[in-house]
Short mmCIF file of C-alpha atoms and ligand atoms in Angstrom, two decimals:
data_model
loop_
_atom_site.label_atom_id
_atom_site.label_comp_id
_atom_site.label_asym_id
_atom_site.label_seq_id
_atom_site.Cartn_x
_atom_site.Cartn_y
_atom_site.Cartn_z
CA MET A 282 32.24 -9.77 40.91
CA ALA A 283 35.85 -9.11 42.09
CA THR A 284 37.32 -11.25 44.74
CA ALA A 285 38.74 -8.31 46.42
CA PRO A 286 36.85 -5.05 45.43
CA PHE A 287 38.70 -1.72 45.45
CA PRO A 288 37.27 1.53 46.63
CA ASP A 289 34.71 3.21 44.50
CA GLY A 290 36.26 5.57 42.07
CA PHE A 291 39.61 3.72 42.16
CA LEU A 292 41.35 4.57 38.77
CA TRP A 293 42.47 1.64 36.67
CA GLY A 294 44.82 2.85 33.97
CA ALA A 295 47.64 2.10 31.64
CA ALA A 296 50.65 4.23 30.71
CA THR A 297 53.04 5.08 27.91
CA ALA A 298 55.64 7.75 27.16
CA ALA A 299 55.97 9.95 24.08
CA TYR A 300 59.40 8.87 22.78
CA GLN A 301 58.72 5.19 23.50
CA VAL A 302 55.57 5.09 21.33
CA GLU A 303 55.01 7.98 19.08
CA GLY A 304 57.69 7.67 16.32
CA ALA A 305 57.17 10.49 13.64
CA VAL A 306 60.27 12.18 14.99
CA HIS A 307 60.47 14.70 12.12
CA GLU A 308 56.76 15.22 11.62
CA ASP A 309 54.84 18.58 12.10
CA GLY A 310 57.79 20.53 13.28
CA ARG A 311 59.02 18.32 16.11
CA GLY A 312 62.62 19.23 17.10
CA PRO A 313 65.26 16.70 18.11
CA SER A 314 65.53 15.55 21.76
CA ILE A 315 68.53 14.05 23.61
CA TRP A 316 66.96 10.57 23.00
CA ASP A 317 67.10 11.07 19.21
CA THR A 318 70.79 11.97 19.53
CA PHE A 319 71.68 9.32 22.04
CA SER A 320 69.96 6.47 20.26
CA HIS A 321 71.56 7.47 16.94
CA THR A 322 74.95 7.39 18.57
CA PRO A 323 76.57 3.91 17.96
CA GLY A 324 76.79 1.62 21.03
CA ARG A 325 74.29 3.54 23.17
CA THR A 326 71.23 1.34 22.69
CA LEU A 327 70.90 -2.36 22.09
CA ASN A 328 71.16 -3.16 18.49
CA GLY A 329 71.26 0.53 17.76
CA ASP A 330 67.49 0.68 18.15
CA THR A 331 65.87 4.08 18.06
CA GLY A 332 62.48 5.72 18.53
CA ASP A 333 62.30 6.95 14.96
CA VAL A 334 59.28 4.83 14.18
CA ALA A 335 58.59 3.12 17.49
CA CYS A 336 54.75 2.07 17.59
CA GLY A 337 53.89 4.73 15.06
CA HIS A 338 51.35 5.93 17.63
CA TYR A 339 51.56 9.60 16.30
CA GLY A 340 50.01 8.34 13.11
CA ARG A 341 47.68 5.82 14.59
CA LEU A 342 46.11 7.91 17.23
CA ASP A 343 42.49 7.00 16.46
CA GLU A 344 43.22 3.28 16.36
CA ASP A 345 45.11 3.50 19.69
CA LEU A 346 42.25 5.59 21.29
CA ASP A 347 39.94 2.75 20.29
CA LEU A 348 42.34 0.21 21.84
CA ILE A 349 42.24 2.25 25.16
CA GLY A 350 38.43 2.76 24.91
CA ALA A 351 37.86 -0.94 24.43
CA LEU A 352 39.96 -1.78 27.45
CA GLY A 353 37.46 0.08 29.60
CA LEU A 354 40.12 2.04 31.50
CA GLY A 355 39.37 4.93 33.99
CA ALA A 356 42.54 6.81 33.04
CA TYR A 357 45.34 6.81 30.53
CA ARG A 358 48.73 8.19 31.37
CA PHE A 359 50.66 9.54 28.42
CA SER A 360 53.64 12.01 28.18
CA VAL A 361 53.84 15.21 26.22
CA ALA A 362 56.93 15.53 24.10
CA TRP A 363 58.62 18.84 24.93
CA PRO A 364 60.35 19.03 21.51
CA ARG A 365 56.93 18.74 19.78
CA VAL A 366 55.59 21.71 21.76
CA GLN A 367 58.77 23.78 21.71
CA PRO A 368 61.09 22.29 19.09
CA ASP A 369 64.12 24.04 20.49
CA GLY A 370 62.98 24.23 24.12
CA LYS A 371 61.79 27.71 24.43
CA GLY A 372 59.65 30.38 22.80
CA PRO A 373 56.26 30.21 21.08
CA ALA A 374 54.45 26.99 20.86
CA ASN A 375 54.41 24.80 17.85
CA GLN A 376 50.68 24.63 17.31
CA ALA A 377 50.78 21.30 15.37
CA GLY A 378 52.42 19.62 18.37
CA LEU A 379 49.77 20.94 20.79
CA ASP A 380 47.05 19.92 18.28
CA PHE A 381 48.12 16.27 18.54
CA TYR A 382 47.70 16.21 22.37
CA ARG A 383 44.50 18.11 22.13
CA ARG A 384 43.14 15.35 19.89
CA LEU A 385 44.48 12.78 22.36
CA VAL A 386 42.79 14.50 25.34
CA ASP A 387 39.52 14.96 23.50
CA GLY A 388 39.52 11.33 22.15
CA LEU A 389 40.16 10.12 25.77
CA ARG A 390 37.42 12.22 27.27
CA SER A 391 34.82 11.23 24.61
CA ARG A 392 35.48 7.57 25.62
CA GLY A 393 35.16 8.36 29.28
CA VAL A 394 38.84 8.01 30.13
CA VAL A 395 40.54 10.58 32.31
CA PRO A 396 43.69 11.87 30.72
CA VAL A 397 46.89 11.98 32.89
CA ALA A 398 49.67 13.91 31.41
CA THR A 399 53.34 13.60 32.34
CA LEU A 400 55.18 16.72 31.15
CA TYR A 401 58.68 15.28 31.22
CA HIS A 402 59.38 11.69 30.36
CA TRP A 403 63.07 12.22 29.52
CA ASP A 404 62.92 13.71 26.04
CA LEU A 405 64.71 17.14 26.63
CA PRO A 406 65.02 19.28 23.52
CA GLN A 407 68.47 18.76 22.26
CA ALA A 408 68.81 22.58 21.78
CA LEU A 409 68.68 22.88 25.56
CA GLU A 410 71.22 20.11 25.98
CA ASP A 411 73.50 22.00 23.73
CA GLN A 412 73.26 24.82 26.37
CA GLY A 413 74.10 22.55 29.19
CA GLY A 414 70.88 20.55 29.61
CA TRP A 415 70.08 19.70 33.12
CA LEU A 416 73.42 20.79 34.25
CA ALA A 417 72.38 24.25 33.50
CA ARG A 418 70.24 25.90 36.26
CA GLY A 419 68.26 27.85 33.64
CA THR A 420 66.67 24.71 32.23
CA ALA A 421 64.44 24.60 35.25
CA GLN A 422 62.83 27.93 34.27
CA ARG A 423 62.50 26.71 30.61
CA PHE A 424 60.66 23.67 31.88
CA ALA A 425 58.15 25.87 33.92
CA ASP A 426 57.54 28.05 30.87
CA TYR A 427 56.93 24.93 28.76
CA SER A 428 54.61 23.37 31.37
CA ALA A 429 52.48 26.67 31.41
CA VAL A 430 52.28 26.43 27.57
CA VAL A 431 50.97 22.87 27.79
CA ALA A 432 48.47 23.62 30.62
CA GLY A 433 47.36 26.70 28.83
CA ALA A 434 46.42 24.56 25.84
CA LEU A 435 45.00 21.51 27.52
CA GLY A 436 43.94 23.20 30.84
CA ASP A 437 41.48 21.18 33.07
CA ASP A 438 40.65 18.69 30.39
CA VAL A 439 43.79 16.91 31.57
CA GLY A 440 42.62 15.24 34.86
CA MET A 441 46.03 15.05 36.55
CA TYR A 442 49.47 16.59 35.74
CA ILE A 443 52.56 14.83 36.58
CA THR A 444 55.63 17.22 36.35
CA LEU A 445 58.50 14.66 36.06
CA ASN A 446 58.73 10.95 35.57
CA GLU A 447 61.54 9.38 37.68
CA PRO A 448 64.11 12.18 38.07
CA TRP A 449 66.53 9.50 39.36
CA CYS A 450 66.57 8.01 35.91
CA SER A 451 66.85 11.23 33.92
CA GLY A 452 69.20 12.80 36.59
CA TRP A 453 71.25 9.92 37.75
CA LEU A 454 71.30 7.55 34.66
CA GLY A 455 71.37 10.54 32.28
CA TYR A 456 74.15 12.54 33.99
CA GLY A 457 75.67 10.23 36.67
CA THR A 458 76.22 6.79 35.10
CA GLY A 459 75.67 7.75 31.49
CA ALA A 460 73.48 4.66 30.69
CA HIS A 461 70.76 6.93 29.56
CA ALA A 462 70.66 10.18 27.43
CA PRO A 463 72.57 12.32 27.24
CA GLY A 464 75.16 9.91 28.47
CA THR A 465 77.11 12.19 30.74
CA ARG A 466 79.04 10.58 33.64
CA GLY A 467 80.16 11.70 37.06
CA VAL A 468 78.79 11.98 40.72
CA ALA A 469 78.95 15.69 40.54
CA SER A 470 77.07 15.94 37.32
CA GLY A 471 74.37 13.39 38.53
CA VAL A 472 73.80 15.42 41.64
CA ALA A 473 73.62 18.76 39.71
CA ALA A 474 71.25 17.37 37.11
CA SER A 475 68.99 15.81 39.77
CA HIS A 476 68.89 19.06 41.72
CA HIS A 477 67.94 21.14 38.62
CA LEU A 478 65.20 18.44 37.71
CA LEU A 479 63.86 19.02 41.19
CA LEU A 480 63.94 22.87 40.79
CA ALA A 481 62.22 22.36 37.48
CA HIS A 482 59.51 20.35 39.22
CA GLY A 483 59.00 23.13 41.76
CA ALA A 484 58.87 25.87 39.18
CA ALA A 485 56.44 23.80 37.12
CA VAL A 486 54.11 23.30 40.08
CA GLU A 487 53.87 27.05 40.55
CA ALA A 488 53.36 27.65 36.76
CA LEU A 489 50.66 24.94 36.64
CA ARG A 490 48.84 26.33 39.73
CA ALA A 491 48.43 29.62 37.84
CA THR A 492 47.00 27.83 34.90
CA THR A 493 45.02 24.86 35.86
CA ARG A 494 42.84 23.57 38.79
CA SER A 495 43.68 19.89 37.93
CA PRO A 496 45.77 18.14 40.54
CA VAL A 497 49.46 18.30 40.14
CA GLY A 498 52.12 15.78 41.37
CA ILE A 499 55.35 14.05 40.49
CA THR A 500 56.20 10.43 39.83
CA LEU A 501 59.26 8.78 41.47
CA ASN A 502 60.72 5.28 40.98
CA LEU A 503 61.10 3.87 44.48
CA ASN A 504 62.62 0.66 45.65
CA HIS A 505 62.42 -1.35 48.81
CA TYR A 506 65.91 -2.22 49.88
CA THR A 507 66.90 -5.22 52.08
CA PRO A 508 70.34 -5.88 53.23
CA ALA A 509 71.94 -9.14 52.14
CA THR A 510 73.03 -9.97 55.69
CA ASP A 511 73.03 -8.16 59.03
CA HIS A 512 76.70 -7.25 58.66
CA GLU A 513 77.06 -3.55 59.33
CA LEU A 514 78.46 -2.82 55.90
CA ASP A 515 75.58 -4.53 54.22
CA LEU A 516 73.22 -2.51 56.53
CA ARG A 517 75.04 0.58 55.43
CA ALA A 518 74.66 -0.45 51.71
CA ALA A 519 70.94 -0.68 52.06
CA ARG A 520 70.66 2.65 53.85
CA VAL A 521 72.86 4.27 51.20
CA ALA A 522 70.81 2.76 48.36
CA ASP A 523 67.66 4.03 49.99
CA ALA A 524 69.21 7.56 50.28
CA VAL A 525 70.50 7.77 46.69
CA LEU A 526 67.43 6.33 45.07
CA ASN A 527 64.49 7.07 47.29
CA ARG A 528 65.09 9.87 49.71
CA PHE A 529 67.17 11.95 47.38
CA TYR A 530 64.00 12.76 45.65
CA LEU A 531 61.35 12.20 48.28
CA ASP A 532 62.81 14.48 50.95
CA PRO A 533 63.34 17.72 49.05
CA VAL A 534 59.92 17.38 47.52
CA LEU A 535 58.02 16.43 50.62
CA ARG A 536 60.30 17.79 53.43
CA ALA A 537 62.18 20.69 51.84
CA SER A 538 65.62 19.15 52.66
CA TYR A 539 68.26 16.67 51.38
CA PRO A 540 68.88 13.94 53.73
CA GLU A 541 72.07 14.42 55.74
CA ASP A 542 73.51 10.92 55.17
CA LEU A 543 72.95 11.48 51.38
CA VAL A 544 74.92 14.75 51.55
CA GLN A 545 77.81 12.82 53.39
CA GLU A 546 77.77 9.84 50.99
CA VAL A 547 77.81 12.28 47.96
CA GLY A 548 80.84 14.06 49.66
CA ARG A 549 82.61 10.77 50.13
CA ALA A 550 82.03 9.68 46.48
CA GLY A 551 83.64 12.87 45.29
CA GLY A 552 80.49 15.04 44.63
CA SER A 553 78.73 17.86 46.43
CA PHE A 554 75.54 19.70 46.75
CA GLU A 555 77.29 23.04 45.96
CA VAL A 556 74.63 23.81 43.25
CA VAL A 557 71.97 24.30 45.89
CA ARG A 558 71.24 28.00 46.56
CA PRO A 559 69.24 29.61 49.23
CA GLY A 560 65.55 29.35 48.66
CA ASP A 561 65.92 26.29 46.27
CA LEU A 562 64.42 23.79 48.78
CA GLU A 563 61.35 26.03 49.44
CA ALA A 564 60.80 26.20 45.70
CA ILE A 565 61.15 22.44 45.23
CA SER A 566 58.68 21.64 48.10
CA ARG A 567 55.79 23.59 46.93
CA PRO A 568 52.78 21.45 47.96
CA VAL A 569 51.78 18.66 45.56
CA ASP A 570 48.37 17.05 45.40
CA PHE A 571 49.64 13.41 45.07
CA LEU A 572 52.76 11.28 44.58
CA GLY A 573 53.06 8.83 41.71
CA VAL A 574 55.03 5.69 42.52
CA ASN A 575 56.60 3.53 39.79
CA PHE A 576 57.45 0.00 41.05
CA TYR A 577 58.76 -3.05 39.22
CA SER A 578 61.22 -4.93 41.52
CA THR A 579 62.57 -5.30 45.01
CA ALA A 580 66.11 -5.25 45.73
CA VAL A 581 68.63 -6.99 48.08
CA VAL A 582 71.89 -5.15 48.36
CA ALA A 583 75.38 -5.86 49.74
CA ASP A 584 78.47 -3.82 50.33
CA MET A 585 80.67 -3.88 47.22
CA GLY A 586 83.53 -5.24 49.14
CA ARG A 587 81.59 -8.13 50.43
CA GLU A 588 80.72 -9.96 47.25
CA ASP A 589 82.36 -13.27 48.30
CA GLU A 590 80.52 -13.11 51.64
CA ALA A 591 77.25 -12.53 49.73
CA ARG A 592 77.94 -15.50 47.42
CA ALA A 593 78.77 -17.61 50.43
CA ALA A 594 75.52 -16.66 51.94
CA GLY A 595 73.80 -18.11 48.84
CA TYR A 596 73.10 -14.93 46.88
CA LEU A 597 73.49 -14.60 43.06
CA VAL A 598 76.01 -11.88 42.48
CA GLY A 599 75.50 -10.07 39.20
CA PRO A 600 73.91 -7.13 37.66
CA VAL A 601 70.38 -8.05 38.63
CA GLY A 602 67.57 -5.54 39.06
CA PRO A 603 67.06 -1.96 38.29
CA GLY A 604 69.23 0.55 39.98
CA GLU A 605 70.62 -1.43 42.90
CA THR A 606 74.30 -1.65 41.90
CA ASN A 607 75.74 1.74 42.37
CA ALA A 608 79.48 1.50 42.09
CA SER A 609 80.01 5.19 43.06
CA PHE A 610 78.50 4.46 46.43
CA GLY A 611 79.85 1.04 46.99
CA VAL A 612 76.33 -0.68 46.74
CA ARG A 613 76.02 -4.09 44.91
CA GLY A 614 72.61 -5.66 44.06
CA VAL A 615 72.43 -9.32 44.76
CA GLY A 616 69.91 -11.90 43.56
CA ARG A 617 68.01 -14.35 45.72
CA GLN A 618 67.90 -17.94 44.68
CA GLY A 619 64.61 -19.39 43.51
CA MET A 620 62.93 -16.04 42.66
CA GLU A 621 61.17 -15.27 39.53
CA HIS A 622 62.66 -12.79 37.06
CA LEU A 623 61.30 -10.47 34.43
CA SER A 624 62.98 -10.76 31.09
CA THR A 625 64.96 -7.57 32.06
CA GLY A 626 66.46 -9.70 34.89
CA TRP A 627 64.52 -7.83 37.58
CA GLU A 628 63.52 -9.93 40.57
CA VAL A 629 59.85 -10.33 41.20
CA ASP A 630 58.63 -9.62 44.76
CA PRO A 631 55.29 -7.90 45.12
CA ALA A 632 55.73 -7.54 48.91
CA GLY A 633 58.13 -4.60 48.27
CA LEU A 634 55.30 -2.66 46.65
CA THR A 635 53.15 -3.02 49.87
CA GLU A 636 56.16 -1.99 51.97
CA ILE A 637 56.89 1.09 49.90
CA LEU A 638 53.27 2.25 49.96
CA VAL A 639 52.93 1.63 53.73
CA ARG A 640 56.26 3.39 54.40
CA LEU A 641 55.29 6.41 52.36
CA HIS A 642 51.89 6.63 54.19
CA ARG A 643 53.83 6.57 57.52
CA GLU A 644 56.81 8.80 56.77
CA TYR A 645 55.13 11.31 54.48
CA PRO A 646 51.59 11.41 55.71
CA ARG A 647 48.32 12.85 54.19
CA LEU A 648 49.61 12.45 50.57
CA PRO A 649 47.34 10.57 48.17
CA LEU A 650 49.42 7.98 46.26
CA TYR A 651 49.08 6.49 42.86
CA VAL A 652 50.94 3.55 41.31
CA THR A 653 51.71 5.29 38.10
CA GLU A 654 53.65 2.35 36.62
CA ASN A 655 53.92 -1.32 37.31
CA GLY A 656 54.37 -4.11 34.70
CA ALA A 657 56.18 -7.03 33.54
CA ALA A 658 58.70 -7.67 30.72
CA GLN A 659 58.04 -11.25 29.44
CA HIS A 660 59.43 -13.31 26.60
CA ASP A 661 56.24 -12.91 24.55
CA TYR A 662 55.73 -14.44 21.18
CA ARG A 663 52.88 -14.70 18.77
CA GLY A 664 51.60 -18.24 18.68
CA PRO A 665 50.40 -20.29 15.68
CA ASP A 666 46.89 -19.13 16.49
CA GLY A 667 47.98 -15.54 16.03
CA ALA A 668 47.42 -14.77 19.69
CA VAL A 669 49.85 -13.81 22.44
CA HIS A 670 49.28 -16.00 25.54
CA ASP A 671 50.99 -14.21 28.44
CA PRO A 672 50.11 -16.01 31.76
CA GLY A 673 53.40 -14.72 33.28
CA ARG A 674 52.29 -11.08 32.93
CA ILE A 675 48.79 -11.82 34.30
CA ALA A 676 50.24 -13.55 37.30
CA TYR A 677 52.68 -10.60 37.93
CA LEU A 678 49.88 -8.08 37.60
CA ALA A 679 47.48 -10.02 39.82
CA ARG A 680 50.15 -10.32 42.57
CA HIS A 681 50.97 -6.65 42.34
CA ILE A 682 47.37 -5.60 42.43
CA ALA A 683 46.88 -7.72 45.43
CA ALA A 684 49.84 -6.01 46.99
CA VAL A 685 48.07 -2.61 46.41
CA HIS A 686 45.04 -4.08 48.01
CA ASP A 687 47.17 -4.99 51.05
CA ALA A 688 48.22 -1.52 51.28
CA LEU A 689 44.69 -0.10 51.16
CA LYS A 690 43.71 -2.56 53.90
CA ALA A 691 46.50 -1.09 55.90
CA GLY A 692 44.97 2.36 55.63
CA VAL A 693 47.06 3.77 52.84
CA ASP A 694 45.46 6.31 50.49
CA VAL A 695 45.96 4.76 46.96
CA GLY A 696 43.94 6.28 44.32
CA GLY A 697 44.89 4.35 41.17
CA TYR A 698 47.03 1.80 39.50
CA PHE A 699 48.63 2.09 36.00
CA VAL A 700 49.99 -0.84 34.03
CA TRP A 701 53.13 -0.26 32.08
CA SER A 702 52.39 -0.42 29.41
CA LEU A 703 49.37 -0.15 27.02
CA MET A 704 51.57 -1.65 24.34
CA ASP A 705 55.12 -2.96 23.65
CA ASN A 706 57.47 -0.09 22.91
CA PHE A 707 60.98 1.30 22.78
CA GLU A 708 62.46 0.36 26.10
CA TRP A 709 65.26 3.03 26.23
CA ALA A 710 68.73 1.53 26.21
CA LEU A 711 67.28 -1.86 25.82
CA GLY A 712 65.58 -0.96 22.53
CA TYR A 713 62.88 -3.32 21.34
CA SER A 714 64.43 -6.34 22.99
CA VAL A 715 61.90 -6.50 25.81
CA ARG A 716 58.08 -6.29 25.83
CA PHE A 717 56.02 -4.83 28.52
CA GLY A 718 52.77 -4.29 26.64
CA LEU A 719 49.16 -5.49 27.40
CA THR A 720 49.16 -5.26 23.53
CA TRP A 721 51.60 -6.84 21.19
CA VAL A 722 53.09 -4.52 18.55
CA ASP A 723 54.30 -6.19 15.33
CA TYR A 724 57.01 -3.72 14.66
CA PRO A 725 57.50 -4.28 10.84
CA THR A 726 53.82 -3.57 10.12
CA GLY A 727 52.65 -1.69 13.27
CA GLU A 728 49.74 -4.12 13.74
CA ARG A 729 48.36 -4.26 17.34
CA VAL A 730 47.32 -7.50 18.82
CA PRO A 731 45.78 -7.45 22.23
CA LYS A 732 47.42 -10.04 24.46
CA ASP A 733 45.60 -12.29 26.96
CA SER A 734 46.71 -9.87 29.59
CA TYR A 735 44.69 -7.07 27.78
CA HIS A 736 41.47 -9.10 28.01
CA TRP A 737 42.28 -9.96 31.58
CA TYR A 738 42.96 -6.44 32.56
CA ARG A 739 39.63 -5.33 31.10
CA ARG A 740 37.91 -7.57 33.50
CA VAL A 741 39.90 -6.10 36.40
CA ALA A 742 38.85 -2.54 35.34
CA ARG A 743 35.28 -3.57 34.80
CA SER A 744 34.81 -5.48 38.12
CA ASN A 745 36.93 -2.98 40.06
CA GLY A 746 39.29 -5.66 41.49
CA LEU A 747 40.76 -8.99 40.75
CA PRO A 748 38.37 -11.32 38.85
CA PRO A 749 37.85 -14.74 40.43
CA GLU A 750 40.17 -17.27 38.96
CA ASP A 751 38.70 -19.07 35.88
C1 LIG B 188 60.37 3.08 33.93
C2 LIG B 188 60.10 4.11 32.83
C3 LIG B 188 59.27 3.69 31.65
C4 LIG B 188 59.64 2.25 31.25
C5 LIG B 188 59.55 1.31 32.44
C6 LIG B 188 59.84 -0.13 32.12
O1 LIG B 188 61.51 3.33 34.53
O2 LIG B 188 59.49 5.27 33.44
O3 LIG B 188 59.36 4.62 30.64
O4 LIG B 188 60.73 2.21 30.55
O5 LIG B 188 60.50 1.82 33.43
#
C-alpha cells in the first residue's frame, strides 16, 4: 500500500536519450550527428568523453528491455536518433535504423510498457548542420519530413510522441552560449535557432497528426525563479530569467506569441526576432495534447552587477545550477546556504516543481502535464558487496514525487512521472563524470547493476505511490 496513492492509470516511467545510451555510432548505416562532431572536438566535453560506446544499448537491446520489464514500469521514454533514420538528414529512410526502434517498441509492448518516443533529443545529422543546422529555416521542414517517416513506421504503437526535448538546451546552449553542440555563440544565433526549433515542432505536429492518432506534445525544461532580494534589479533578473528560459518556449507553443519583455531584452542584448515571418506563430502553436516538463532544480537569481550585495545577503555566488547564470541578459544564479546539491552542483528544492506545475495549470489551462524527466546525479560507487547503495537518490526522488502529489492535490492534471534515467549514461558536456541512473553501468564491461533506487522505484510503480518507509 502506498502512503499517498496516485490516480489510477498514472504512468510511472523512466527515460533515456539515443546519443546518451546507444553507442554503435557507425553501425547499420547511422550517419554522424553534431554530437559526434562536438564530442570529438578537443576541449568540448569533460575528459574528451564521447558517445561512441556509451552504454552499448544498441547491442544490448534485449537485456535492457528485460531491465525495463523487471522494473515494472508503465511507460519508457526513449529518443529516436535522426541520423539512424536519415543518415544525412533527408531522403529515404535507412531501414536498419527504423528496425532497431521497431524492435524496441515491440519489446516494450510485449512487456506491457507504453513506448514514449522523443523525436529530437539534440542529435541533429551533421549533414544538416553543414547546411546551417538550426540557423537554417529549412531544417524545420526536414524535421517534419523525418517525423512523418518515424511515425509512418512506428505509428500508433508508440503511445505518445514528443517532438522536441528542451529546445532551450538545443537552441540556446547549442547556438547561444556554445556549451553544447554545435558550439555556436551569440544572442542572435541563439534566438534564430530557438525559433527554427519551434517552427520544426509546429511542422512536426502537423506531420504527425496526418500519420498517427497517438497523442503529440513537446518537452520543455522549466525552472522556478526566485529573486535573491527584493531590490528592483534582482526582481528584474528573475523576470528576465523566466522570460528567457520558460516563456520563450511556452508562449509561442501555447499562446502563439513571444512575450513582449523577452523581445525587448533580446533587443537590449544585441539580438532580434527578425527571423520570425508572418504565419510562423500560428504554425508553432498548433494544438498539442500534452506538455512534458523536465525539472531538476530551483534557482535563485540576482542582477549580475549586484554580486557583492548577494554575497552580503548570505548567498553563495558561483556557477550553481542549470541555466540560471545568463551573462548575455545580466542574470546571475546564486546559491542558498545549507541546501543540498546534486553532484552537478544543482540545488535541490522540490517545492519548485510543485510551483511550476501549479503555475502551468493556472496560466496555460486545460493542458495535461507529464513530468518527462526528474532525477539526481549522485556520487555513486560500487561497494565491496558489489551493490550500489544510493539513499541520496531515493530521498531526492521521494521528495519530488511528493511534490507532484502536492500538485495533483491542488487540482493539476499530471498524467505521469519519468525518472531520469533508467541507467547511467553520457551526460553531454559533462561526459561520464556524473551518474543519474537507477542502474549502474560499468563502462569498461557494459555490465548493468540495478541500484537500490531501482528496487525502490519498482515498489513505487507497483504500489502506485510512495511506499511506506521501511
Ligand atoms: C536534461 C536532458 C537529459 C539529461 C538531463 C540530466 O537537460 O534532457 O538528456 O542530460 O538533463
